[in-house]
């Protein structure tokens, strides 16, 4: 599903990533860990095709992201689910509208959007919240809306950057549990987090980045 | 049932998706416009003024230019000389002049007969005029300048040169007012084009700035949409529709304004033309002017919004890559 070969990325005279080799199979759950500035977000940006690597090759589902024309980036992004620390919801739209956005962008008929949005909200424990405004939701609920939005179009790959950064431990574990459930149905999930303890509670591949280098990667199920 | 996703399905599915996207964009634009009716109205009025001013001036100019074309515009120079001066040597010399196309001599006798005929040969005034002991009118040479020498300045220079000739009593430039009007119109039309260009630029900047502000206001939402895979076309469409609404409203108001102005100015223009005993016919229909203003409003609004939108998105795209 994901294959990185000698990937490097430079900002000015600083190496954000250096010689990263990585293979993540389809349906895997991986935690990308490391201190601030280690290159976690850079790696996720590369996987989202928001940037191109300066060296090496990134392949996602057979697609060479380093050579992906800018015009094709939206189509690629529509196939990926992205979750951010700040869920970036549209505050002037309802929860339904927010979650339905990927479906709308992917060209789903309006009649088909409703059941899918309701199913996604049920999965994240927000059944019946369709008509609510994101302003009325708690931080944890907003994050769950963000996750529902990332999963509503059933992407094969979900990339999450510090999805539990603003949440308390109980909510964080709940959110991680959600990702684990999606992994079990074949979705490839990569989560960047600095919460080593939380990541250690889930059977997943743990990837450590330090100074832009991938220093360790444990086998799935080994914990951290 | 799932509709086409990018790269899937036939053209009919693509069309259905395009229509769904346009419906969404129209809905968004309608919602935004509905939230700020006063601002929308003011933008439309400003656009209407920017369209109406040059359009009204252009209409008057076009009317005059079109009608001047139907008026006699070839200038003639009447050179009067004393009846006792033989015209032969004068004509010989003038024929060689590079600015003269044609010469026609009318002797004092012929002029007198023509005048007498105008008075009425049998009338008391005509009889009295015919009984005059010497031709009361001077001889005249009617000079027609060459076509490429009919500019007001050239005609004036030629008339002055002819006036200096020995035996010349005086010179009269026929249709001098038409020449002056034509000269004035040339200046006026140059000013008008400049004015039109400036106001069109102002309209573009107005719509562009409004679009830019609207885009910047929605930047966080646009960032989210872009991360979810929205294309630039999808992001810009609501703003383009919003601008088209401004253009449509502005063009419509300008069209109405032009009709009202025409109605008010028409009697004055007709009176002016009739003072010179000349016809004045409309050079364009009111409907075509109206449609032209509508199209201009739409085109300017579309262009302004598109340029501003692409500019903002290009800058925004580099920001997206740095901040997401």
Coordinates of C-alpha atoms in Angstrom, one line a residue:
Chain A
X1 CA 0.0 0.0 0.0
X2 CA 2.7 2.5 1.0
X3 CA 6.3 2.2 0.0
X4 CA 9.0 4.8 0.7
X5 CA 12.5 4.4 -0.6
X6 CA 15.3 6.7 0.5
X7 CA 13.0 9.6 1.0
X8 CA 14.5 12.9 1.9
X9 CA 13.1 16.4 2.4
X10 CA 15.0 19.6 3.0
X11 CA 13.8 23.0 4.2
X12 CA 16.6 25.5 3.6
X13 CA 19.7 23.9 5.2
X14 CA 17.8 21.6 7.5
X15 CA 17.0 18.0 6.7
X16 CA 13.4 17.3 7.7
X17 CA 13.7 13.7 6.5
X18 CA 16.7 11.7 5.5
X19 CA 16.9 8.3 3.8
X20 CA 13.6 7.1 5.0
X21 CA 12.8 3.5 3.8
X22 CA 9.4 2.2 4.8
X23 CA 6.8 -0.3 3.6
X24 CA 3.3 -0.4 5.1
X25 CA 1.0 -3.2 3.9
X26 CA -2.7 -2.7 3.1
X27 CA -4.9 -2.8 6.2
X28 CA -2.1 -2.0 8.6
X29 CA -2.2 0.3 11.6
X30 CA 1.0 2.3 12.3
X31 CA 2.0 4.9 14.9
X32 CA 4.5 7.4 13.7
X33 CA 6.3 8.7 16.8
X34 CA 9.1 10.9 17.8
X35 CA 9.8 14.3 19.4
X36 CA 8.7 17.6 18.0
X37 CA 10.6 18.4 14.8
X38 CA 11.5 14.8 14.2
X39 CA 9.7 14.9 10.8
X40 CA 6.3 13.3 11.5
X41 CA 4.3 16.0 10.0
X42 CA 6.6 16.3 7.1
X43 CA 6.2 12.6 6.3
X44 CA 2.4 13.0 6.6
X45 CA 2.5 16.0 4.2
X46 CA 4.5 13.9 1.8
X47 CA 2.0 11.1 2.0
X48 CA -0.9 13.6 1.5
X49 CA 1.0 14.8 -1.7
X50 CA 1.0 18.3 -0.3
X51 CA 4.7 18.4 -0.9
X52 CA 7.2 16.5 -3.0
X53 CA 10.2 14.7 -1.7
X54 CA 13.6 16.2 -2.5
X55 CA 15.1 12.7 -2.8
X56 CA 13.8 9.1 -3.1
X57 CA 10.4 7.8 -4.1
X58 CA 7.0 7.6 -2.4
X59 CA 4.5 5.2 -3.7
X60 CA 0.9 4.9 -2.4
X61 CA -1.3 2.3 -4.0
X62 CA 1.0 2.2 -7.0
X63 CA 0.9 6.0 -7.4
X64 CA 4.3 7.8 -7.5
X65 CA 3.5 10.9 -5.3
X66 CA 6.8 12.6 -6.2
X67 CA 5.7 12.8 -9.8
X68 CA 2.0 13.4 -9.2
X69 CA 1.0 16.4 -11.3
X70 CA -0.5 19.2 -9.2
X71 CA -3.7 19.0 -11.2
X72 CA -4.2 15.4 -10.1
X73 CA -3.6 16.1 -6.4
X74 CA -7.3 16.8 -5.6
X75 CA -8.3 13.5 -7.1
X76 CA -5.7 11.8 -4.9
X77 CA -6.8 13.6 -1.8
X78 CA -10.3 12.5 -2.4
X79 CA -9.2 8.9 -2.1
X80 CA -7.4 9.6 1.3
X81 CA -8.9 10.3 4.7
X82 CA -7.1 13.0 6.6
X83 CA -7.5 13.8 10.3
X84 CA -5.8 16.7 12.0
X85 CA -5.2 17.8 15.5
X86 CA -7.6 20.7 14.7
X87 CA -10.4 19.0 12.9
X88 CA -10.9 22.1 10.7
X89 CA -14.6 21.9 10.5
X90 CA -16.7 24.5 8.7
X91 CA -18.3 26.3 11.6
X92 CA -21.1 27.8 9.6
X93 CA -22.3 24.5 8.3
X94 CA -24.1 21.7 10.1
X95 CA -22.4 18.5 11.3
X96 CA -24.1 16.7 8.4
X97 CA -22.7 19.1 5.8
X98 CA -19.2 18.8 7.3
X99 CA -19.2 15.0 7.2
X100 CA -20.8 14.9 3.7
X101 CA -18.1 17.1 2.2
X102 CA -15.9 14.2 0.9
X103 CA -18.9 12.5 -0.6
X104 CA -20.0 15.7 -2.3
X105 CA -16.4 16.3 -3.6
X106 CA -16.3 12.7 -4.8
X107 CA -19.5 13.1 -6.7
X108 CA -22.0 11.0 -4.7
X109 CA -25.6 11.6 -5.3
X110 CA -27.4 13.6 -2.6
X111 CA -29.7 10.6 -1.9
X112 CA -26.7 8.4 -1.1
X113 CA -25.0 11.0 1.1
X114 CA -27.6 10.8 3.9
X115 CA -27.3 7.1 4.9
X116 CA -23.5 7.2 4.6
X117 CA -23.2 10.3 6.8
X118 CA -25.5 8.8 9.4
X119 CA -23.6 5.6 9.4
X120 CA -20.3 7.4 9.8
X121 CA -21.6 9.5 12.7
X122 CA -23.0 6.4 14.4
X123 CA -19.6 4.8 14.1
X124 CA -18.0 7.6 15.9
X125 CA -20.7 7.7 18.5
X126 CA -22.5 10.9 17.3
X127 CA -25.7 9.4 16.0
X128 CA -28.4 12.0 15.7
X129 CA -26.0 15.0 15.7
X130 CA -26.4 15.6 12.0
X131 CA -28.4 18.9 12.4
X132 CA -26.1 20.3 15.1
X133 CA -23.7 23.1 14.6
X134 CA -20.0 22.3 15.3
X135 CA -20.0 25.4 17.6
X136 CA -22.3 23.5 20.0
X137 CA -19.9 20.5 20.1
X138 CA -17.2 19.7 22.7
X139 CA -13.6 19.4 21.5
X140 CA -13.8 15.6 21.6
X141 CA -17.1 15.6 19.6
X142 CA -15.6 17.9 17.0
X143 CA -12.6 15.6 16.7
X144 CA -15.0 12.7 16.2
X145 CA -16.8 14.6 13.5
X146 CA -13.5 15.1 11.8
X147 CA -12.8 11.4 12.0
X148 CA -16.3 10.7 10.6
X149 CA -15.5 13.1 7.7
X150 CA -12.3 11.3 7.1
X151 CA -13.9 7.9 6.9
X152 CA -17.3 8.6 5.4
X153 CA -16.2 7.9 1.8
X154 CA -14.5 4.7 2.9
X155 CA -10.9 5.6 1.9
X156 CA -8.3 2.9 1.6
X157 CA -5.8 5.1 3.5
X158 CA -6.3 7.3 6.6
X159 CA -3.6 9.7 7.7
X160 CA -4.0 11.3 11.1
X161 CA -1.7 14.0 12.5
X162 CA -1.9 14.2 16.3
X163 CA -5.7 13.3 16.3
X164 CA -5.8 13.1 20.1
X165 CA -3.6 16.1 20.8
X166 CA -6.4 18.1 22.4
X167 CA -8.2 15.3 24.1
X168 CA -8.2 13.8 27.6
X169 CA -6.9 10.2 28.0
X170 CA -10.3 8.5 28.0
X171 CA -11.4 10.3 24.8
X172 CA -8.0 9.7 23.3
X173 CA -8.3 5.9 23.9
X174 CA -11.8 6.0 22.4
X175 CA -10.6 7.7 19.3
X176 CA -7.7 5.3 18.9
X177 CA -10.1 2.5 19.3
X178 CA -12.1 3.9 16.4
X179 CA -9.0 3.9 14.1
X180 CA -8.3 0.3 15.2
X181 CA -11.8 -0.7 14.1
X182 CA -11.3 0.8 10.7
X183 CA -8.0 -0.9 10.4
X184 CA -9.8 -4.2 11.1
X185 CA -12.0 -3.7 8.0
X186 CA -9.0 -3.2 5.7
X187 CA -8.2 0.5 6.0
X188 CA -4.5 1.4 6.1
X189 CA -4.1 3.8 9.0
X190 CA -1.1 5.9 9.8
X191 CA -1.2 8.0 13.0
X192 CA 1.4 10.6 13.9
X193 CA 1.4 11.0 17.7
X194 CA 3.8 11.9 20.5
X195 CA 1.8 10.0 23.0
X196 CA 3.9 6.9 23.4
X197 CA 1.9 5.5 26.3
X198 CA -1.4 5.7 24.3
X199 CA 0.2 4.1 21.2
X200 CA 1.6 1.3 23.3
X201 CA -1.9 0.2 24.3
X202 CA -2.7 -0.8 20.7
X203 CA -1.3 -3.6 18.6
X204 CA 0.3 -1.7 15.8
X205 CA 3.5 -1.0 14.0
X206 CA 5.4 1.6 15.8
X207 CA 7.7 3.9 13.7
X208 CA 10.2 6.2 15.4
X209 CA 11.5 9.3 13.7
X210 CA 14.4 11.2 15.1
X211 CA 16.2 14.1 13.4
X212 CA 14.4 13.1 10.1
X213 CA 15.6 9.5 10.2
X214 CA 13.5 6.5 10.8
X215 CA 15.3 4.9 13.8
X216 CA 13.1 2.0 14.6
X217 CA 10.1 0.2 13.3
X218 CA 8.5 -2.7 15.3
X219 CA 6.4 -5.5 13.8
X220 CA 2.6 -5.3 14.1
X221 CA 1.2 -6.4 17.4
X222 CA 4.5 -5.8 19.2
X223 CA 3.3 -2.7 21.0
X224 CA 5.8 0.0 22.0
Chain B
X1 CA -26.3 4.5 -6.2
X2 CA -22.9 6.1 -6.6
X3 CA -22.3 8.8 -9.1
X4 CA -19.1 9.2 -11.1
X5 CA -15.9 9.9 -9.2
X6 CA -12.9 11.5 -10.9
X7 CA -11.6 9.3 -13.6
X8 CA -14.7 7.1 -13.6
X9 CA -17.9 6.9 -15.6
X10 CA -18.9 8.4 -18.9
X11 CA -19.5 11.9 -20.0
X12 CA -23.2 11.8 -18.9
X13 CA -22.1 11.0 -15.3
X14 CA -19.5 13.7 -15.6
X15 CA -22.2 16.1 -16.7
X16 CA -24.4 15.1 -13.8
X17 CA -21.6 15.7 -11.4
X18 CA -20.8 19.1 -13.0
X19 CA -24.4 20.1 -12.7
X20 CA -24.5 19.1 -9.0
X21 CA -21.3 21.1 -8.4
X22 CA -22.9 24.1 -10.1
X23 CA -26.0 23.8 -8.1
X24 CA -23.9 23.7 -4.9
X25 CA -21.9 26.8 -6.1
X26 CA -25.1 28.6 -7.0
X27 CA -26.6 27.8 -3.6
X28 CA -23.5 29.1 -1.8
X29 CA -23.5 32.3 -3.8
X30 CA -27.2 32.8 -3.2
X31 CA -26.7 32.3 0.5
X32 CA -23.8 34.8 0.6
X33 CA -25.6 37.4 -1.4
X34 CA -28.8 37.0 0.7
X35 CA -26.8 37.6 3.9
X36 CA -25.6 41.0 2.7
X37 CA -28.3 42.6 0.6
X38 CA -27.1 46.2 1.2
X39 CA -23.5 45.5 0.3
X40 CA -24.7 43.6 -2.8
X41 CA -26.9 46.5 -3.9
X42 CA -24.1 49.0 -3.4
X43 CA -21.7 46.9 -5.4
X44 CA -24.2 46.6 -8.2
X45 CA -24.9 50.4 -8.2
X46 CA -21.2 51.1 -8.4
X47 CA -20.8 48.7 -11.3
X48 CA -23.8 50.2 -13.0
X49 CA -22.3 53.7 -12.8
X50 CA -19.0 52.5 -14.1
X51 CA -20.8 51.0 -17.1
X52 CA -23.4 53.7 -17.6
X53 CA -21.1 56.7 -17.7
X54 CA -19.0 55.7 -20.7
X55 CA -22.0 53.9 -22.3
X56 CA -24.0 57.1 -22.3
X57 CA -21.2 59.2 -23.6
X58 CA -20.4 56.6 -26.2
X59 CA -24.0 56.5 -27.3
X60 CA -24.1 60.3 -27.9
X61 CA -20.7 60.1 -29.7
X62 CA -21.9 57.1 -31.8
X63 CA -25.1 59.0 -32.7
X64 CA -23.1 62.0 -33.8
X65 CA -20.5 60.0 -35.7
X66 CA -23.2 57.9 -37.4
X67 CA -25.2 61.0 -38.5
X68 CA -22.2 63.1 -39.5
X69 CA -21.5 60.3 -42.0
X70 CA -24.8 61.1 -43.6
X71 CA -24.2 64.9 -43.7
X72 CA -22.3 66.6 -46.5
X73 CA -18.8 66.6 -45.1
X74 CA -16.5 67.4 -48.0
X75 CA -15.2 70.9 -47.3
X76 CA -15.3 73.4 -50.0
X77 CA -13.3 76.7 -50.1
X78 CA -14.9 79.6 -51.9
X79 CA -12.3 82.0 -53.1
X80 CA -13.8 85.4 -54.1
X81 CA -11.9 87.7 -56.5
X82 CA -12.8 90.9 -58.3
X83 CA -14.8 90.5 -61.5
X84 CA -12.1 92.2 -63.5
X85 CA -9.3 89.7 -62.5
X86 CA -9.0 87.0 -65.2
X87 CA -9.2 83.6 -63.5
X88 CA -7.1 81.7 -66.0
X89 CA -3.6 82.3 -64.5
X90 CA -4.9 81.7 -61.0
X91 CA -6.5 78.4 -61.9
X92 CA -3.3 77.3 -63.7
X93 CA -1.3 77.9 -60.6
X94 CA -3.7 76.4 -58.2
X95 CA -4.2 73.2 -60.2
X96 CA -0.6 72.4 -59.4
X97 CA -1.2 72.7 -55.6
X98 CA -0.8 69.3 -54.0
X99 CA -3.8 69.8 -51.6
X100 CA -6.3 70.7 -54.3
X101 CA -8.4 68.0 -56.0
X102 CA -10.8 70.1 -58.1
X103 CA -11.5 73.7 -59.1
X104 CA -14.7 75.2 -60.4
X105 CA -15.0 78.7 -61.6
X106 CA -18.2 80.6 -61.2
X107 CA -18.0 84.0 -62.9
X108 CA -19.5 87.2 -61.4
X109 CA -22.1 87.1 -64.2
X110 CA -23.1 83.4 -63.4
X111 CA -23.3 84.2 -59.7
X112 CA -25.5 87.2 -60.4
X113 CA -27.8 85.1 -62.6
X114 CA -28.0 82.4 -60.0
X115 CA -28.8 84.9 -57.3
X116 CA -31.4 86.6 -59.5
X117 CA -33.0 83.2 -60.2
X118 CA -33.1 82.6 -56.5
X119 CA -34.8 86.0 -56.0
X120 CA -37.2 85.3 -58.9
X121 CA -36.5 86.6 -62.3
X122 CA -39.9 88.1 -62.7
X123 CA -40.2 89.5 -59.3
X124 CA -39.6 93.2 -58.5
X125 CA -36.5 92.4 -56.4
X126 CA -35.2 90.2 -59.2
X127 CA -35.8 92.8 -61.9
X128 CA -34.1 95.4 -59.7
X129 CA -31.1 93.2 -59.2
X130 CA -30.9 92.4 -62.9
X131 CA -30.9 96.1 -63.7
X132 CA -27.7 96.8 -61.7
X133 CA -25.1 98.5 -64.0
X134 CA -22.3 96.1 -63.0
X135 CA -22.2 92.5 -61.6
X136 CA -22.9 93.1 -57.9
X137 CA -21.3 89.8 -56.9
X138 CA -17.6 88.8 -57.1
X139 CA -16.4 85.9 -59.2
X140 CA -15.7 82.8 -57.2
X141 CA -13.5 79.7 -57.5
X142 CA -14.9 76.8 -55.6
X143 CA -11.9 74.7 -54.4
X144 CA -12.3 71.1 -53.3
X145 CA -9.4 69.8 -51.3
X146 CA -8.0 66.4 -51.9
X147 CA -9.5 63.6 -49.7
X148 CA -6.3 63.2 -47.7
X149 CA -6.1 67.0 -47.2
X150 CA -9.5 67.5 -45.6
X151 CA -8.4 67.5 -42.0
X152 CA -9.4 70.8 -40.4
X153 CA -5.8 72.1 -40.0
X154 CA -4.9 71.3 -43.7
X155 CA -8.1 72.9 -45.0
X156 CA -7.4 76.0 -42.9
X157 CA -3.8 76.2 -44.2
X158 CA -5.0 75.9 -47.8
X159 CA -7.6 78.6 -47.3
X160 CA -5.0 80.9 -45.8
X161 CA -2.6 80.3 -48.7
X162 CA -5.3 81.0 -51.2
X163 CA -6.3 84.2 -49.4
X164 CA -2.7 85.5 -49.9
X165 CA -3.0 85.3 -53.7
X166 CA -3.1 88.6 -55.5
X167 CA -6.6 89.6 -56.6
X168 CA -8.3 87.5 -53.9
X169 CA -11.0 89.5 -52.1
X170 CA -11.7 86.9 -49.5
X171 CA -12.0 83.2 -48.6
X172 CA -14.9 81.3 -47.1
X173 CA -14.6 77.7 -45.9
X174 CA -17.9 76.0 -46.5
X175 CA -18.9 73.4 -43.9
X176 CA -16.3 74.7 -41.5
X177 CA -18.6 73.8 -38.6
X178 CA -18.7 70.2 -39.7
X179 CA -14.9 70.1 -39.8
X180 CA -14.7 71.6 -36.3
X181 CA -17.3 69.1 -35.0
X182 CA -15.4 66.3 -36.6
X183 CA -12.2 67.5 -35.0
X184 CA -13.9 67.8 -31.7
X185 CA -15.4 64.4 -32.0
X186 CA -12.0 62.9 -32.7
X187 CA -10.7 64.4 -29.4
X188 CA -13.8 63.4 -27.6
X189 CA -13.7 59.8 -28.9
X190 CA -10.0 59.5 -27.7
X191 CA -11.0 60.8 -24.3
X192 CA -14.0 58.5 -24.3
X193 CA -11.8 55.4 -25.0
X194 CA -9.5 56.4 -22.2
X195 CA -12.4 57.0 -20.0
X196 CA -14.0 53.6 -20.9
X197 CA -10.7 51.9 -20.3
X198 CA -10.3 53.5 -16.9
X199 CA -13.8 52.7 -15.8
X200 CA -13.6 49.1 -17.1
X201 CA -10.4 48.8 -15.1
X202 CA -12.2 50.3 -12.1
X203 CA -15.0 47.8 -12.5
X204 CA -12.5 44.9 -12.7
X205 CA -10.7 46.1 -9.6
X206 CA -14.0 46.5 -7.8
X207 CA -15.2 43.0 -8.5
X208 CA -11.7 41.6 -8.0
X209 CA -11.3 43.2 -4.6
X210 CA -14.7 42.1 -3.5
X211 CA -13.9 38.5 -4.6
X212 CA -10.5 38.7 -3.0
X213 CA -12.0 39.8 0.3
X214 CA -14.7 37.2 0.2
X215 CA -12.1 34.5 -0.5
X216 CA -9.8 35.7 2.3
X217 CA -12.8 35.7 4.7
X218 CA -13.4 32.0 3.8
X219 CA -9.8 31.0 3.7
X220 CA -10.0 28.4 6.6
X221 CA -13.0 26.8 5.0
X222 CA -11.2 26.8 1.6
X223 CA -8.1 25.2 3.2
X224 CA -10.3 22.4 4.6
X225 CA -12.0 21.8 1.3
X226 CA -8.7 21.8 -0.5
X227 CA -7.3 19.2 1.9
X228 CA -10.4 17.1 1.2
X229 CA -9.7 17.2 -2.5
X230 CA -11.6 20.2 -3.8
X231 CA -10.3 21.5 -7.2
X232 CA -9.7 25.2 -7.8
X233 CA -12.7 25.2 -10.0
X234 CA -14.9 23.9 -7.2
X235 CA -13.5 26.4 -4.7
X236 CA -13.9 29.4 -7.0
X237 CA -17.3 28.6 -8.5
X238 CA -19.4 30.1 -5.7
X239 CA -17.3 33.3 -5.9
X240 CA -17.6 33.5 -9.7
X241 CA -21.4 33.1 -9.4
X242 CA -21.4 35.8 -6.8
X243 CA -19.5 38.1 -9.1
X244 CA -21.7 37.2 -12.1
X245 CA -24.7 38.3 -9.9
X246 CA -23.0 41.7 -9.4
X247 CA -22.3 41.9 -13.1
X248 CA -25.9 41.0 -14.0
X249 CA -27.4 43.5 -11.6
X250 CA -24.9 46.2 -12.5
X251 CA -25.5 45.7 -16.2
X252 CA -29.2 45.6 -15.8
X253 CA -29.2 48.9 -13.8
X254 CA -26.9 50.5 -16.3
X255 CA -29.1 49.4 -19.2
X256 CA -32.2 50.9 -17.5
X257 CA -30.2 54.0 -16.8
X258 CA -29.2 54.3 -20.4
X259 CA -32.8 54.0 -21.6
X260 CA -33.9 56.7 -19.1
X261 CA -31.0 59.0 -20.2
X262 CA -31.8 58.4 -23.9
X263 CA -35.4 59.3 -23.3
X264 CA -34.4 62.5 -21.6
X265 CA -31.7 63.5 -24.1
X266 CA -33.4 62.6 -27.3
X267 CA -35.5 65.8 -27.7
X268 CA -32.5 68.0 -27.0
X269 CA -30.4 66.2 -29.6
X270 CA -33.1 66.3 -32.2
X271 CA -33.6 70.0 -31.6
X272 CA -29.8 70.5 -32.0
X273 CA -29.8 68.6 -35.3
X274 CA -32.8 70.4 -36.6
X275 CA -31.2 73.7 -35.9
X276 CA -28.7 72.8 -38.6
X277 CA -31.5 71.4 -40.8
X278 CA -30.0 67.9 -40.6
X279 CA -31.5 64.5 -39.9
X280 CA -30.8 62.6 -36.7
X281 CA -31.4 58.9 -36.8
X282 CA -30.6 56.5 -34.0
X283 CA -27.3 54.6 -34.6
X284 CA -28.2 51.5 -32.4
X285 CA -31.4 50.1 -31.0
X286 CA -32.1 50.5 -27.3
X287 CA -32.4 46.7 -27.0
X288 CA -28.9 46.2 -28.4
X289 CA -27.4 48.8 -26.1
X290 CA -29.2 47.2 -23.2
X291 CA -27.9 43.7 -24.1
X292 CA -24.4 45.1 -24.6
X293 CA -24.4 46.6 -21.1
X294 CA -25.6 43.3 -19.6
X295 CA -22.9 41.4 -21.5
X296 CA -20.2 43.9 -20.5
X297 CA -21.3 43.7 -16.8
X298 CA -21.2 39.9 -16.9
X299 CA -17.8 39.8 -18.7
X300 CA -16.1 42.4 -16.5
X301 CA -17.4 40.7 -13.3
X302 CA -16.4 37.2 -14.5
X303 CA -12.9 38.4 -15.5
X304 CA -12.4 40.4 -12.3
X305 CA -13.5 37.5 -10.1
X306 CA -11.5 34.9 -12.1
X307 CA -8.3 36.9 -12.0
X308 CA -8.6 37.7 -8.3
X309 CA -9.6 34.2 -7.4
X310 CA -6.7 32.6 -9.2
X311 CA -4.3 35.0 -7.7
X312 CA -5.6 34.3 -4.2
X313 CA -5.6 30.5 -4.7
X314 CA -2.1 30.5 -6.1
X315 CA -0.8 32.4 -3.0
X316 CA -3.0 30.2 -0.8
X317 CA -1.7 27.0 -2.4
X318 CA 1.9 27.7 -1.3
X319 CA 0.5 28.6 2.2
X320 CA -1.4 25.3 2.3
X321 CA 1.8 23.4 1.6
X322 CA 3.5 25.1 4.4
X323 CA 0.8 25.1 7.1
X324 CA -1.2 22.0 6.8

